[in-house]
PDB file of C-alpha atoms in Angstrom:
ATOM      1  CA  UNK A 278     -18.478 -13.511 -18.947  1.00  0.00           C
ATOM      2  CA  UNK A 279     -17.715 -17.151 -18.262  1.00  0.00           C
ATOM      3  CA  UNK A 280     -17.726 -19.949 -20.766  1.00  0.00           C
ATOM      4  CA  UNK A 281     -17.752 -23.640 -20.390  1.00  0.00           C
ATOM      5  CA  UNK A 282     -14.770 -25.240 -18.627  1.00  0.00           C
ATOM      6  CA  UNK A 283     -11.844 -26.387 -20.648  1.00  0.00           C
ATOM      7  CA  UNK A 284      -8.944 -28.623 -19.872  1.00  0.00           C
ATOM      8  CA  UNK A 285      -5.542 -26.911 -20.089  1.00  0.00           C
ATOM      9  CA  UNK A 286      -2.400 -28.618 -18.849  1.00  0.00           C
ATOM     10  CA  UNK A 287      -4.391 -31.131 -16.848  1.00  0.00           C
ATOM     11  CA  UNK A 288      -6.126 -28.256 -14.957  1.00  0.00           C
ATOM     12  CA  UNK A 289      -9.829 -27.473 -15.361  1.00  0.00           C
ATOM     13  CA  UNK A 290     -10.126 -23.859 -16.427  1.00  0.00           C
ATOM     14  CA  UNK A 291     -12.822 -21.303 -17.307  1.00  0.00           C
ATOM     15  CA  UNK A 292     -12.318 -18.396 -19.650  1.00  0.00           C
ATOM     16  CA  UNK A 293     -13.357 -14.898 -18.656  1.00  0.00           C
ATOM     17  CA  UNK A 294     -13.608 -11.800 -20.893  1.00  0.00           C
ATOM     18  CA  UNK A 295     -12.132  -8.673 -19.265  1.00  0.00           C
ATOM     19  CA  UNK A 296     -11.973  -5.021 -20.333  1.00  0.00           C
ATOM     20  CA  UNK A 297     -15.113  -5.292 -22.386  1.00  0.00           C
ATOM     21  CA  UNK A 298     -13.740  -8.331 -24.229  1.00  0.00           C
ATOM     22  CA  UNK A 299     -10.385  -6.904 -25.018  1.00  0.00           C
ATOM     23  CA  UNK A 300      -8.637  -9.506 -22.758  1.00  0.00           C
ATOM     24  CA  UNK A 301      -9.269 -13.243 -22.533  1.00  0.00           C
ATOM     25  CA  UNK A 302      -8.306 -14.781 -19.326  1.00  0.00           C
ATOM     26  CA  UNK A 303      -8.215 -18.522 -18.477  1.00  0.00           C
ATOM     27  CA  UNK A 304      -8.264 -19.206 -14.829  1.00  0.00           C
ATOM     28  CA  UNK A 305      -8.719 -22.344 -12.607  1.00  0.00           C
ATOM     29  CA  UNK A 306     -12.307 -23.405 -12.431  1.00  0.00           C
ATOM     30  CA  UNK A 307     -11.938 -23.971  -8.706  1.00  0.00           C
ATOM     31  CA  UNK A 308      -9.807 -22.156  -6.138  1.00  0.00           C
ATOM     32  CA  UNK A 309      -8.697 -18.571  -6.314  1.00  0.00           C
ATOM     33  CA  UNK A 310      -9.704 -16.469  -9.388  1.00  0.00           C
ATOM     34  CA  UNK A 311      -8.770 -12.917 -10.046  1.00  0.00           C
ATOM     35  CA  UNK A 312     -11.443 -10.286 -10.103  1.00  0.00           C
ATOM     36  CA  UNK A 313     -12.070  -6.695  -8.957  1.00  0.00           C
ATOM     37  CA  UNK A 314      -8.717  -6.217  -7.167  1.00  0.00           C
ATOM     38  CA  UNK A 315      -6.712  -7.238 -10.236  1.00  0.00           C
ATOM     39  CA  UNK A 316      -8.782  -4.974 -12.463  1.00  0.00           C
ATOM     40  CA  UNK A 317      -8.276  -1.950 -10.201  1.00  0.00           C
ATOM     41  CA  UNK A 318      -4.488  -2.598  -9.866  1.00  0.00           C
ATOM     42  CA  UNK A 319      -4.122  -2.792 -13.665  1.00  0.00           C
ATOM     43  CA  UNK A 320      -6.094   0.440 -14.115  1.00  0.00           C
ATOM     44  CA  UNK A 321      -3.764   2.217 -11.703  1.00  0.00           C
ATOM     45  CA  UNK A 322      -0.649   1.539 -13.738  1.00  0.00           C
ATOM     46  CA  UNK A 323      -0.313   4.316 -16.438  1.00  0.00           C
ATOM     47  CA  UNK A 324       2.852   2.893 -17.951  1.00  0.00           C
ATOM     48  CA  UNK A 325       4.026   4.622 -21.130  1.00  0.00           C
ATOM     49  CA  UNK A 326       5.312   2.970 -24.351  1.00  0.00           C
ATOM     50  CA  UNK A 327       8.905   1.682 -23.796  1.00  0.00           C
ATOM     51  CA  UNK A 328       8.522   1.415 -20.124  1.00  0.00           C
ATOM     52  CA  UNK A 329       8.840  -1.822 -18.116  1.00  0.00           C
ATOM     53  CA  UNK A 330       6.444  -3.302 -15.594  1.00  0.00           C
ATOM     54  CA  UNK A 331       7.190  -6.022 -12.987  1.00  0.00           C
ATOM     55  CA  UNK A 332       4.442  -7.791 -11.107  1.00  0.00           C
ATOM     56  CA  UNK A 333       5.213  -9.748  -7.903  1.00  0.00           C
ATOM     57  CA  UNK A 334       2.823 -12.624  -7.601  1.00  0.00           C
ATOM     58  CA  UNK A 335       1.240 -12.573 -11.014  1.00  0.00           C
ATOM     59  CA  UNK A 336      -1.024 -15.612 -10.640  1.00  0.00           C
ATOM     60  CA  UNK A 337      -2.689 -16.560 -13.929  1.00  0.00           C
ATOM     61  CA  UNK A 338      -1.741 -13.233 -15.456  1.00  0.00           C
ATOM     62  CA  UNK A 339      -4.940 -11.158 -14.861  1.00  0.00           C
ATOM     63  CA  UNK A 340      -2.992  -7.969 -14.048  1.00  0.00           C
ATOM     64  CA  UNK A 341      -0.210  -8.400 -16.640  1.00  0.00           C
ATOM     65  CA  UNK A 342      -2.714  -9.049 -19.500  1.00  0.00           C
ATOM     66  CA  UNK A 343      -4.940  -6.066 -18.546  1.00  0.00           C
ATOM     67  CA  UNK A 344      -1.872  -3.733 -18.176  1.00  0.00           C
ATOM     68  CA  UNK A 345      -0.767  -4.906 -21.630  1.00  0.00           C
ATOM     69  CA  UNK A 346      -4.102  -4.058 -23.147  1.00  0.00           C
ATOM     70  CA  UNK A 347      -4.245  -0.703 -21.455  1.00  0.00           C
ATOM     71  CA  UNK A 348      -0.635   0.257 -22.108  1.00  0.00           C
ATOM     72  CA  UNK A 349       0.565  -0.646 -25.590  1.00  0.00           C
ATOM     73  CA  UNK A 350       4.294  -0.772 -26.152  1.00  0.00           C
ATOM     74  CA  UNK A 351       5.219  -1.771 -22.573  1.00  0.00           C
ATOM     75  CA  UNK A 352       7.305  -4.760 -21.660  1.00  0.00           C
ATOM     76  CA  UNK A 353       6.042  -6.874 -18.749  1.00  0.00           C
ATOM     77  CA  UNK A 354       7.493  -9.384 -16.426  1.00  0.00           C
ATOM     78  CA  UNK A 355       5.648 -11.499 -13.870  1.00  0.00           C
ATOM     79  CA  UNK A 356       6.851 -13.614 -11.021  1.00  0.00           C
ATOM     80  CA  UNK A 357       4.770 -16.557  -9.620  1.00  0.00           C
ATOM     81  CA  UNK A 358       5.858 -19.317  -7.269  1.00  0.00           C
ATOM     82  CA  UNK A 359       3.092 -21.745  -8.278  1.00  0.00           C
ATOM     83  CA  UNK A 360       4.424 -23.528 -11.456  1.00  0.00           C
ATOM     84  CA  UNK A 361       0.764 -24.257 -12.544  1.00  0.00           C
ATOM     85  CA  UNK A 362      -0.331 -20.718 -12.241  1.00  0.00           C
ATOM     86  CA  UNK A 363       2.908 -19.475 -13.922  1.00  0.00           C
ATOM     87  CA  UNK A 364       2.251 -21.831 -16.870  1.00  0.00           C
ATOM     88  CA  UNK A 365      -1.345 -20.539 -17.144  1.00  0.00           C
ATOM     89  CA  UNK A 366       0.004 -16.933 -17.174  1.00  0.00           C
ATOM     90  CA  UNK A 367       2.250 -17.859 -20.089  1.00  0.00           C
ATOM     91  CA  UNK A 368      -0.711 -19.412 -21.839  1.00  0.00           C
ATOM     92  CA  UNK A 369      -2.694 -16.301 -21.304  1.00  0.00           C
ATOM     93  CA  UNK A 370      -0.008 -14.128 -22.647  1.00  0.00           C
ATOM     94  CA  UNK A 371      -0.032 -16.150 -25.812  1.00  0.00           C
ATOM     95  CA  UNK A 372      -3.814 -16.204 -25.989  1.00  0.00           C
ATOM     96  CA  UNK A 373      -3.841 -12.370 -25.888  1.00  0.00           C
ATOM     97  CA  UNK A 374      -1.000 -11.913 -28.432  1.00  0.00           C
ATOM     98  CA  UNK A 375       1.594 -10.437 -26.009  1.00  0.00           C
ATOM     99  CA  UNK A 376       3.998 -13.347 -25.580  1.00  0.00           C
ATOM    100  CA  UNK A 377       6.621 -11.272 -27.380  1.00  0.00           C
ATOM    101  CA  UNK A 378       6.566  -8.608 -24.667  1.00  0.00           C
ATOM    102  CA  UNK A 379       5.515 -10.495 -21.532  1.00  0.00           C
ATOM    103  CA  UNK A 380       7.787 -12.883 -19.562  1.00  0.00           C
ATOM    104  CA  UNK A 381       6.635 -15.061 -16.722  1.00  0.00           C
ATOM    105  CA  UNK A 382       9.243 -16.352 -14.206  1.00  0.00           C
ATOM    106  CA  UNK A 383       8.743 -19.085 -11.710  1.00  0.00           C
ATOM    107  CA  UNK A 384      10.125 -18.114  -8.358  1.00  0.00           C
ATOM    108  CA  UNK A 385       9.324 -16.928  -4.787  1.00  0.00           C
ATOM    109  CA  UNK A 386       9.219 -13.318  -3.558  1.00  0.00           C
ATOM    110  CA  UNK A 387      10.904 -14.596  -0.330  1.00  0.00           C
ATOM    111  CA  UNK A 388      14.140 -15.353  -2.231  1.00  0.00           C
ATOM    112  CA  UNK A 389      14.454 -11.668  -3.113  1.00  0.00           C
ATOM    113  CA  UNK A 390      14.629  -9.768  -6.344  1.00  0.00           C
ATOM    114  CA  UNK A 391      18.408 -10.130  -6.775  1.00  0.00           C
ATOM    115  CA  UNK A 392      17.926 -13.885  -7.149  1.00  0.00           C
ATOM    116  CA  UNK A 393      16.220 -13.315 -10.448  1.00  0.00           C
ATOM    117  CA  UNK A 394      19.300 -11.677 -12.095  1.00  0.00           C
ATOM    118  CA  UNK A 395      17.127  -9.162 -13.925  1.00  0.00           C
ATOM    119  CA  UNK A 396      17.130  -5.411 -14.223  1.00  0.00           C
ATOM    120  CA  UNK A 397      14.868  -3.255 -12.049  1.00  0.00           C
ATOM    121  CA  UNK A 398      11.683  -2.025 -13.778  1.00  0.00           C
ATOM    122  CA  UNK A 399      10.070   1.367 -14.332  1.00  0.00           C
ATOM    123  CA  UNK A 400       6.979  -0.001 -12.416  1.00  0.00           C
ATOM    124  CA  UNK A 401       6.740  -2.624  -9.694  1.00  0.00           C
ATOM    125  CA  UNK A 402       3.204  -3.700  -8.892  1.00  0.00           C
ATOM    126  CA  UNK A 403       1.540  -6.244  -6.665  1.00  0.00           C
ATOM    127  CA  UNK A 404      -1.632  -7.522  -5.138  1.00  0.00           C
ATOM    128  CA  UNK A 405       0.081  -9.359  -2.181  1.00  0.00           C
ATOM    129  CA  UNK A 406      -1.771 -11.977  -0.119  1.00  0.00           C
ATOM    130  CA  UNK A 407      -4.043 -10.113   2.308  1.00  0.00           C
ATOM    131  CA  UNK A 408      -3.158 -12.082   5.439  1.00  0.00           C
ATOM    132  CA  UNK A 409       0.139 -13.131   7.102  1.00  0.00           C
ATOM    133  CA  UNK A 410      -1.318 -14.326  10.442  1.00  0.00           C
ATOM    134  CA  UNK A 411      -2.952 -17.843  10.177  1.00  0.00           C
ATOM    135  CA  UNK A 412      -5.003 -17.066  13.298  1.00  0.00           C
ATOM    136  CA  UNK A 413      -6.567 -14.063  11.686  1.00  0.00           C
ATOM    137  CA  UNK A 414      -8.976 -15.997   9.475  1.00  0.00           C
ATOM    138  CA  UNK A 415     -10.406 -19.479   9.008  1.00  0.00           C
ATOM    139  CA  UNK A 416      -8.013 -21.563   6.898  1.00  0.00           C
ATOM    140  CA  UNK A 417      -8.762 -20.940   3.263  1.00  0.00           C
ATOM    141  CA  UNK A 418      -9.317 -23.789   0.801  1.00  0.00           C
ATOM    142  CA  UNK A 419      -6.067 -25.349  -0.460  1.00  0.00           C
ATOM    143  CA  UNK A 420      -6.590 -23.792  -3.890  1.00  0.00           C
ATOM    144  CA  UNK A 421      -6.789 -20.286  -2.321  1.00  0.00           C
ATOM    145  CA  UNK A 422      -4.167 -20.576   0.352  1.00  0.00           C
ATOM    146  CA  UNK A 423      -1.258 -19.075  -1.687  1.00  0.00           C
ATOM    147  CA  UNK A 424      -3.330 -16.131  -2.759  1.00  0.00           C
ATOM    148  CA  UNK A 425      -4.638 -15.335   0.739  1.00  0.00           C
ATOM    149  CA  UNK A 426      -1.781 -16.162   3.064  1.00  0.00           C
ATOM    150  CA  UNK A 427       1.666 -14.490   2.870  1.00  0.00           C
ATOM    151  CA  UNK A 428       3.991 -17.013   4.290  1.00  0.00           C
ATOM    152  CA  UNK A 429       6.788 -14.511   4.793  1.00  0.00           C
ATOM    153  CA  UNK A 430       4.676 -11.490   5.733  1.00  0.00           C
ATOM    154  CA  UNK A 431       3.963  -8.230   4.066  1.00  0.00           C
ATOM    155  CA  UNK A 432       7.531  -7.050   4.784  1.00  0.00           C
ATOM    156  CA  UNK A 433       8.854  -9.606   2.294  1.00  0.00           C
ATOM    157  CA  UNK A 434       6.640  -8.207  -0.399  1.00  0.00           C
ATOM    158  CA  UNK A 435       7.510  -4.536   0.196  1.00  0.00           C
ATOM    159  CA  UNK A 436      11.279  -5.385   0.328  1.00  0.00           C
ATOM    160  CA  UNK A 437      10.872  -7.177  -2.938  1.00  0.00           C
ATOM    161  CA  UNK A 438       9.052  -4.235  -4.656  1.00  0.00           C
ATOM    162  CA  UNK A 439      11.643  -1.787  -3.499  1.00  0.00           C
ATOM    163  CA  UNK A 440      14.366  -3.819  -5.143  1.00  0.00           C
ATOM    164  CA  UNK A 441      12.327  -4.565  -8.177  1.00  0.00           C
ATOM    165  CA  UNK A 442      11.911  -0.919  -9.209  1.00  0.00           C
ATOM    166  CA  UNK A 443      14.565   1.568 -10.485  1.00  0.00           C
ATOM    167  CA  UNK A 444      15.464   4.796  -8.718  1.00  0.00           C
ATOM    168  CA  UNK A 445      12.463   7.262  -9.109  1.00  0.00           C
ATOM    169  CA  UNK A 446      10.400   4.351 -10.435  1.00  0.00           C
ATOM    170  CA  UNK A 447       6.786   3.721  -9.283  1.00  0.00           C
ATOM    171  CA  UNK A 448       5.490   1.081  -6.953  1.00  0.00           C
ATOM    172  CA  UNK A 449       1.661   0.356  -7.003  1.00  0.00           C
ATOM    173  CA  UNK A 450      -0.112  -1.919  -4.512  1.00  0.00           C
ATOM    174  CA  UNK A 451      -3.632  -2.863  -3.731  1.00  0.00           C
ATOM    175  CA  UNK A 452      -4.292  -4.214  -0.268  1.00  0.00           C
ATOM    176  CA  UNK A 453      -6.726  -4.178   2.698  1.00  0.00           C
ATOM    177  CA  UNK A 454      -7.469  -0.687   3.926  1.00  0.00           C
ATOM    178  CA  UNK A 455      -6.583  -1.737   7.542  1.00  0.00           C
ATOM    179  CA  UNK A 456      -2.948  -2.440   6.450  1.00  0.00           C
ATOM    180  CA  UNK A 457      -2.336   1.107   5.183  1.00  0.00           C
ATOM    181  CA  UNK A 458      -0.239   2.119   8.187  1.00  0.00           C
ATOM    182  CA  UNK A 459       1.925  -0.979   7.777  1.00  0.00           C
ATOM    183  CA  UNK A 460       2.406  -0.438   4.047  1.00  0.00           C
ATOM    184  CA  UNK A 461       3.476   3.129   4.570  1.00  0.00           C
ATOM    185  CA  UNK A 462       5.889   2.140   7.403  1.00  0.00           C
ATOM    186  CA  UNK A 463       7.434  -0.758   5.349  1.00  0.00           C
ATOM    187  CA  UNK A 464       7.850   1.312   2.129  1.00  0.00           C
ATOM    188  CA  UNK A 465       8.764   4.520   3.833  1.00  0.00           C
ATOM    189  CA  UNK A 466      12.535   3.826   4.347  1.00  0.00           C
ATOM    190  CA  UNK A 467      13.010   3.483   0.538  1.00  0.00           C
ATOM    191  CA  UNK A 468      10.127   5.335  -1.057  1.00  0.00           C
ATOM    192  CA  UNK A 469       8.017   8.475  -0.679  1.00  0.00           C
ATOM    193  CA  UNK A 470       5.723  10.777  -2.692  1.00  0.00           C
ATOM    194  CA  UNK A 471       2.916   8.581  -1.642  1.00  0.00           C
ATOM    195  CA  UNK A 472      -0.604   8.807  -3.196  1.00  0.00           C
ATOM    196  CA  UNK A 473      -3.435   6.869  -1.686  1.00  0.00           C
ATOM    197  CA  UNK A 474      -6.795   6.085  -3.178  1.00  0.00           C
ATOM    198  CA  UNK A 475      -9.459   4.439  -0.968  1.00  0.00           C
ATOM    199  CA  UNK A 476     -11.835   2.027  -2.575  1.00  0.00           C
ATOM    200  CA  UNK A 477     -15.266   2.050  -0.922  1.00  0.00           C
ATOM    201  CA  UNK A 478     -18.004  -0.486  -1.532  1.00  0.00           C
ATOM    202  CA  UNK A 479     -20.674   2.318  -1.061  1.00  0.00           C
ATOM    203  CA  UNK A 480     -20.305   6.063  -0.521  1.00  0.00           C
ATOM    204  CA  UNK A 481     -21.678   5.708   3.088  1.00  0.00           C
ATOM    205  CA  UNK A 482     -19.432   2.796   4.012  1.00  0.00           C
ATOM    206  CA  UNK A 483     -15.695   2.676   5.016  1.00  0.00           C
ATOM    207  CA  UNK A 484     -13.045   1.770   2.512  1.00  0.00           C
ATOM    208  CA  UNK A 485     -12.186  -2.007   2.404  1.00  0.00           C
ATOM    209  CA  UNK A 486      -9.355  -1.622  -0.109  1.00  0.00           C
ATOM    210  CA  UNK A 487      -6.677   0.942  -0.686  1.00  0.00           C
ATOM    211  CA  UNK A 488      -4.491   1.552  -3.775  1.00  0.00           C
ATOM    212  CA  UNK A 489      -1.033   2.983  -2.885  1.00  0.00           C
ATOM    213  CA  UNK A 490       1.324   4.662  -5.254  1.00  0.00           C
ATOM    214  CA  UNK A 491       4.911   5.216  -4.009  1.00  0.00           C
ATOM    215  CA  UNK A 492       7.953   6.600  -5.771  1.00  0.00           C
ATOM    216  CA  UNK A 493      11.329   5.015  -4.991  1.00  0.00           C
ATOM    217  CA  UNK A 494      13.426   7.778  -3.220  1.00  0.00           C
ATOM    218  CA  UNK A 495      10.492  10.196  -3.650  1.00  0.00           C
ATOM    219  CA  UNK A 496      10.300  13.195  -1.320  1.00  0.00           C
ATOM    220  CA  UNK A 497       7.016  14.993  -2.236  1.00  0.00           C
ATOM    221  CA  UNK A 498       4.244  15.199   0.410  1.00  0.00           C
ATOM    222  CA  UNK A 499       1.681  12.441   0.742  1.00  0.00           C
ATOM    223  CA  UNK A 500      -1.527  12.950  -1.180  1.00  0.00           C
ATOM    224  CA  UNK A 501      -4.914  11.371  -0.132  1.00  0.00           C
ATOM    225  CA  UNK A 502      -7.035  11.153  -3.286  1.00  0.00           C
ATOM    226  CA  UNK A 503     -10.849  11.020  -3.660  1.00  0.00           C
ATOM    227  CA  UNK A 504     -12.230   7.519  -3.105  1.00  0.00           C
ATOM    228  CA  UNK A 505     -13.423   5.215  -5.867  1.00  0.00           C
ATOM    229  CA  UNK A 506     -17.060   4.204  -5.070  1.00  0.00           C
ATOM    230  CA  UNK A 507     -17.790   0.789  -6.483  1.00  0.00           C
ATOM    231  CA  UNK A 508     -21.699   0.585  -5.956  1.00  0.00           C
ATOM    232  CA  UNK A 509     -24.621   2.831  -5.318  1.00  0.00           C
ATOM    233  CA  UNK A 510     -28.067   2.117  -3.900  1.00  0.00           C
ATOM    234  CA  UNK A 511     -29.922   2.230  -7.279  1.00  0.00           C
ATOM    235  CA  UNK A 512     -29.581  -1.378  -7.986  1.00  0.00           C
ATOM    236  CA  UNK A 513     -26.995  -1.106 -10.720  1.00  0.00           C
ATOM    237  CA  UNK A 514     -24.122  -3.576 -10.480  1.00  0.00           C
ATOM    238  CA  UNK A 515     -21.503  -0.755 -10.354  1.00  0.00           C
ATOM    239  CA  UNK A 516     -21.276   3.002 -10.342  1.00  0.00           C
ATOM    240  CA  UNK A 517     -20.702   4.571 -13.812  1.00  0.00           C
ATOM    241  CA  UNK A 518     -17.173   5.371 -12.838  1.00  0.00           C
ATOM    242  CA  UNK A 519     -16.350   1.865 -11.714  1.00  0.00           C
ATOM    243  CA  UNK A 520     -18.026   0.335 -14.627  1.00  0.00           C
ATOM    244  CA  UNK A 521     -15.988   2.491 -17.063  1.00  0.00           C
ATOM    245  CA  UNK A 522     -12.771   1.296 -15.293  1.00  0.00           C
ATOM    246  CA  UNK A 523     -13.781  -2.275 -15.360  1.00  0.00           C
ATOM    247  CA  UNK A 524     -14.628  -2.079 -19.129  1.00  0.00           C
ATOM    248  CA  UNK A 525     -11.297  -0.433 -19.856  1.00  0.00           C
ATOM    249  CA  UNK A 526     -12.895   2.859 -20.914  1.00  0.00           C
ATOM    250  CA  UNK A 527     -11.214   4.849 -18.003  1.00  0.00           C
ATOM    251  CA  UNK A 528      -8.126   4.547 -15.881  1.00  0.00           C
ATOM    252  CA  UNK A 529      -7.507   5.210 -12.160  1.00  0.00           C
ATOM    253  CA  UNK A 530      -5.363   8.278 -12.483  1.00  0.00           C
ATOM    254  CA  UNK A 531      -3.006   9.579  -9.721  1.00  0.00           C
TER     255      UNK A 531
END
């Protein structure tokens, strides 16, 4: 649901209701806005009370606020290099009553996790920019460039996530399906016990997204899980399974 634009910190924003209204999210009225990918990533993080979650590239806080709503008793930290987006993420934490257990840091993944001088988390999660080759797509609008283009490549994000999580901790990523081989190769030297869930727009179409779970120093065999199908041909907006996830009535289990 979208309501009339408001002006927050000199930035025009809109407010969206997520998880069936359990989460309120203010996002820029123009430029990149979080949507399905953020919802799926949050649904794939079954953190327990007392555990810590670190998100690399948290934007306006769409994933952090949804994880907080889904996983009571967790402590969350987000890192965002855009000061305006980081400020909006802090505002959204306050708006949703989680400011006492959510911290948003301003910094760049490229600088590495150690530069933050903070402890590794139980969970490290991310929805990295999908492209790291400027020739691979038409230049995005300025307001979307940071969300779409990984200046330092996917390798910088996987290195960061491996440092951001404790031994035997969990890494969860959502990315383009055609980058799966790269993700496995980049995480493989430090993680294992992979679980992969394809996300297909329709049951008869190839996956466009993949969710990847990895355990730091994990050794168990890789598991390829059943796909999540987002839409069917009946005219409904989403399949019942996808709708339940988006409304916060179900999680994406591993």
